[in-house]
Each structure stands twice: as C-alpha cells, then as structure tokens.
PDB file of C-alpha atoms in Angstrom:
ATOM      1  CA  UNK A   1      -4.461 -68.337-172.070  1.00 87.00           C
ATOM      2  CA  UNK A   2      -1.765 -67.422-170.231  1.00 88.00           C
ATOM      3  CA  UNK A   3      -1.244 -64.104-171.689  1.00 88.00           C
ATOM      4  CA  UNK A   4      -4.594 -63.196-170.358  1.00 87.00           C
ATOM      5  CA  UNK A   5      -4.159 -64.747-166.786  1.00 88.00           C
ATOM      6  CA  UNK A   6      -0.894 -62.399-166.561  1.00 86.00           C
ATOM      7  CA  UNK A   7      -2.735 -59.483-167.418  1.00 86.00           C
ATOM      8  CA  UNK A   8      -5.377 -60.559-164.836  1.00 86.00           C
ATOM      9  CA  UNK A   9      -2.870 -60.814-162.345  1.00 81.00           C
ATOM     10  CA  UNK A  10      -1.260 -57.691-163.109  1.00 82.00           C
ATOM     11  CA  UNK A  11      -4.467 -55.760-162.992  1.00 82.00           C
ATOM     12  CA  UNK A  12      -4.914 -57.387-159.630  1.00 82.00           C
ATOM     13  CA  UNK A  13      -1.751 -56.887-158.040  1.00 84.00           C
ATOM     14  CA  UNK A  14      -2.281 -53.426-158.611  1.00 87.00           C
ATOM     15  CA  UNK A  15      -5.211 -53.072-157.529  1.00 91.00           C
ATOM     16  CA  UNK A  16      -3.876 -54.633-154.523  1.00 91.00           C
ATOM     17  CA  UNK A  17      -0.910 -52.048-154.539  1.00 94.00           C
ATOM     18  CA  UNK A  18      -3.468 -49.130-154.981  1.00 96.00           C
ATOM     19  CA  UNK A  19      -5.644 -49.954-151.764  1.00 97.00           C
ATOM     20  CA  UNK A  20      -2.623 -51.036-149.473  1.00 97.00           C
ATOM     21  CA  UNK A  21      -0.780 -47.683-150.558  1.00 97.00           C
ATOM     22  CA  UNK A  22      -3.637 -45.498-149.614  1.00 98.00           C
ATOM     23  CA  UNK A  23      -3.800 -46.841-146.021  1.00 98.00           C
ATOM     24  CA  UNK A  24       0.116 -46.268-145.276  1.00 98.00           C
ATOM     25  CA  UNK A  25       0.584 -42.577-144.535  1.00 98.00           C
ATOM     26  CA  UNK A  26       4.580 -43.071-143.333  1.00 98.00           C
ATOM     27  CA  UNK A  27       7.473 -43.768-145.553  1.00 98.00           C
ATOM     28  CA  UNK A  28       8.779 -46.838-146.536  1.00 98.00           C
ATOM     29  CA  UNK A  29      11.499 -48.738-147.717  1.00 98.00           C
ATOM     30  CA  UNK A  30      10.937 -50.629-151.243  1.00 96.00           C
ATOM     31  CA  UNK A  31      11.673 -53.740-149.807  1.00 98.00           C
ATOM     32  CA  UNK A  32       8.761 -53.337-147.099  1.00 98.00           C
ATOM     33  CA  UNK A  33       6.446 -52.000-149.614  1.00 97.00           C
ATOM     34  CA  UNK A  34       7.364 -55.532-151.679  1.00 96.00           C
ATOM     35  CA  UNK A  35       6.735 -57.540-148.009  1.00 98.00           C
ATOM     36  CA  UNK A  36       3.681 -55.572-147.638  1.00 98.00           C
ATOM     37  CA  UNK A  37       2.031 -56.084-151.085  1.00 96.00           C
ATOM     38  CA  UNK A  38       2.694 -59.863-150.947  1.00 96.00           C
ATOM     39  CA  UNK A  39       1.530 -59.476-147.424  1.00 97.00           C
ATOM     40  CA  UNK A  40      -2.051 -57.484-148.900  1.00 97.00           C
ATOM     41  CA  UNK A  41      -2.090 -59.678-152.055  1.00 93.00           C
ATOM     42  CA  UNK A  42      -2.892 -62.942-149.823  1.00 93.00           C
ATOM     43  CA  UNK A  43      -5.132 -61.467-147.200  1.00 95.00           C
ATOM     44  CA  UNK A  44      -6.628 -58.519-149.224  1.00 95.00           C
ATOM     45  CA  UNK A  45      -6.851 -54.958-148.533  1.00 97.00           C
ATOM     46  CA  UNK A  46      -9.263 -54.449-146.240  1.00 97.00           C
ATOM     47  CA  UNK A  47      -7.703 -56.955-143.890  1.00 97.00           C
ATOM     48  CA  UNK A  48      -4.217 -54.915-144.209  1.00 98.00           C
ATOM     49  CA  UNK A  49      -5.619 -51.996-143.895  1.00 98.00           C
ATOM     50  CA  UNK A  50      -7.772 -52.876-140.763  1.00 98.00           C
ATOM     51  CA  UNK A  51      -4.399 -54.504-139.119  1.00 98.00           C
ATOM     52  CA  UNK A  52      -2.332 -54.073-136.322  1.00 98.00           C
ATOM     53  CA  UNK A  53       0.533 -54.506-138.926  1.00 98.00           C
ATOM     54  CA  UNK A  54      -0.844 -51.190-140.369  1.00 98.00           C
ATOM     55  CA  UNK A  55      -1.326 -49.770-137.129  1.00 98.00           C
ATOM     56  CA  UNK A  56       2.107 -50.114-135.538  1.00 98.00           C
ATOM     57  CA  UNK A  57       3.559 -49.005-139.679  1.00 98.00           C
ATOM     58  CA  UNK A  58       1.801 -46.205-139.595  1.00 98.00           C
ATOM     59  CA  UNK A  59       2.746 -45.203-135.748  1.00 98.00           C
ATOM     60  CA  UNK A  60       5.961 -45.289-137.359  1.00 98.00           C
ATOM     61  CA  UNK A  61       6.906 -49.000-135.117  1.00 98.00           C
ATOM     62  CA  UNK A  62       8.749 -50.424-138.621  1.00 98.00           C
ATOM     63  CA  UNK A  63       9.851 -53.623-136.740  1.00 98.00           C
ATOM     64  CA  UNK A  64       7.254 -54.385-134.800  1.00 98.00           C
ATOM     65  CA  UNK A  65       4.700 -54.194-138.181  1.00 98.00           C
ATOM     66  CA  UNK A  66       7.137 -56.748-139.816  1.00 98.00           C
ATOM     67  CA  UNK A  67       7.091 -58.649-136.897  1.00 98.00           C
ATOM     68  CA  UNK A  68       3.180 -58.862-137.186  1.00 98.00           C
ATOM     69  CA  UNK A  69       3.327 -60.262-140.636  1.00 98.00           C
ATOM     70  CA  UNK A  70       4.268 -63.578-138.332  1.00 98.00           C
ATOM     71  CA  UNK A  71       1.206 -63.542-137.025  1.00 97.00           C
ATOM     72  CA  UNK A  72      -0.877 -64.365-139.725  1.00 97.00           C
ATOM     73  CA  UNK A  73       0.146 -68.136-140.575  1.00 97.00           C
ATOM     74  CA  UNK A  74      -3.570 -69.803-139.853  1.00 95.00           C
ATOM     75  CA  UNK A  75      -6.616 -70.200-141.803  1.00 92.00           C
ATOM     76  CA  UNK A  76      -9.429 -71.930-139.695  1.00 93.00           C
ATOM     77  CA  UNK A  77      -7.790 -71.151-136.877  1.00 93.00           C
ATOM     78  CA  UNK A  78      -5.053 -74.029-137.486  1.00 96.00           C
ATOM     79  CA  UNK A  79      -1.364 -72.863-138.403  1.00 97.00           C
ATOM     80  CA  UNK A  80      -0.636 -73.767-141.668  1.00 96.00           C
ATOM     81  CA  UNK A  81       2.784 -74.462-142.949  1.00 96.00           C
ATOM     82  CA  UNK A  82       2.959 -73.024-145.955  1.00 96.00           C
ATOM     83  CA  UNK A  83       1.059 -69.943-144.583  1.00 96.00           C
ATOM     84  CA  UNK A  84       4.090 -70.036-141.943  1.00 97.00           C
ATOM     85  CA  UNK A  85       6.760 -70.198-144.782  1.00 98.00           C
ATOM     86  CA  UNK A  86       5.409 -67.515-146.900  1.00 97.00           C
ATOM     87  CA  UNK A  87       5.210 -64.897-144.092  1.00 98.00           C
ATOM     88  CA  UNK A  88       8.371 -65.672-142.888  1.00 98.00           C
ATOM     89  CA  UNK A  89       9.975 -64.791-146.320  1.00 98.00           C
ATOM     90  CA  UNK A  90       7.852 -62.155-146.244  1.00 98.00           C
ATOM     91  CA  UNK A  91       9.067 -60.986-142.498  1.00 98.00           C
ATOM     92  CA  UNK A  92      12.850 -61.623-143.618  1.00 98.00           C
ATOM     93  CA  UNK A  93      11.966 -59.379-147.028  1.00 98.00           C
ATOM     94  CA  UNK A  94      10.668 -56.507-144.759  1.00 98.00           C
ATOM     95  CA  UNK A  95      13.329 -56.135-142.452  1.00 97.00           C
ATOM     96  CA  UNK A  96      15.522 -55.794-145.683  1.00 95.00           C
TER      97      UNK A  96
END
C-alpha cells in the first residue's frame, strides 16, 4: 500500500542518514547534509563513505567534495543523463 512503501522509505532514508552521518566528522551546512543524503541514498553508504567526496569533506575541502558529487553520473561505465541531472541538482543544493 502506499502507506507501507512510505514507511519503508522512511526507515530507509534513515538508515541511509545514520551510516552517512557517522562517516562525516566536520560540520556541515543543512543544505550539504540534504546534497549528501540524496547523494548516499543513490549510491549507498559504503560507497559515500569510501569516497573521495568524503575524503576532501572531511579534510575540511567543502567545495571541492560538492564538486565530486559531479563525478558520479555513470553506471556501466557510460554517463547517464539522468544520473548527470540528479547530481547536478544535487551539486547546486550543496553549494547552497
């Protein structure tokens, strides 16, 4: 139903939130944290946490971890543009 499929996907997305949360260890703004989650909810945690997007956040290099959200617009190794879209809304959300 889809009262069950939103309480699916809200058990998910935090879930999601959890995982990503406990692999930033530098402050951020609430409109990166939204990027970031959309960001983790596609790709999953482990992949955000293993990231050079994480990397660069957590060196404290805001800009340059937005900027790597634009990175990660292929699946099979073939840009996709829907993948392209969605992380550049997610880029633009980031820098705020």
């Amino acid at each position: 139903t889809p009262e069950r499929a939103l309480i699916r996907l809200l058990a998910s997305a935090d879930e999601h939130a959890k995982g990503m949360a406990a692999c930033i260890s530098v402050p951020i703004a609430q409109h990166e944290y939204d990027a970031y989650l959309s960001f983790t909810y596609n790709v999953g945690v482990g992949a955000f946490c293993r990231s050079n997007l994480n990397k660069k956040l957590n060196a404290g290099e805001y800009e340059a971890a937005c900027e790597e959200l634009l990175k990660w617009d292929k699946a099979g190794g073939k840009t996709l543009p829907g993948l392209t879209k969605r992380r550049q809304e997610e880029y633009r959300l980031c820098l705020g």
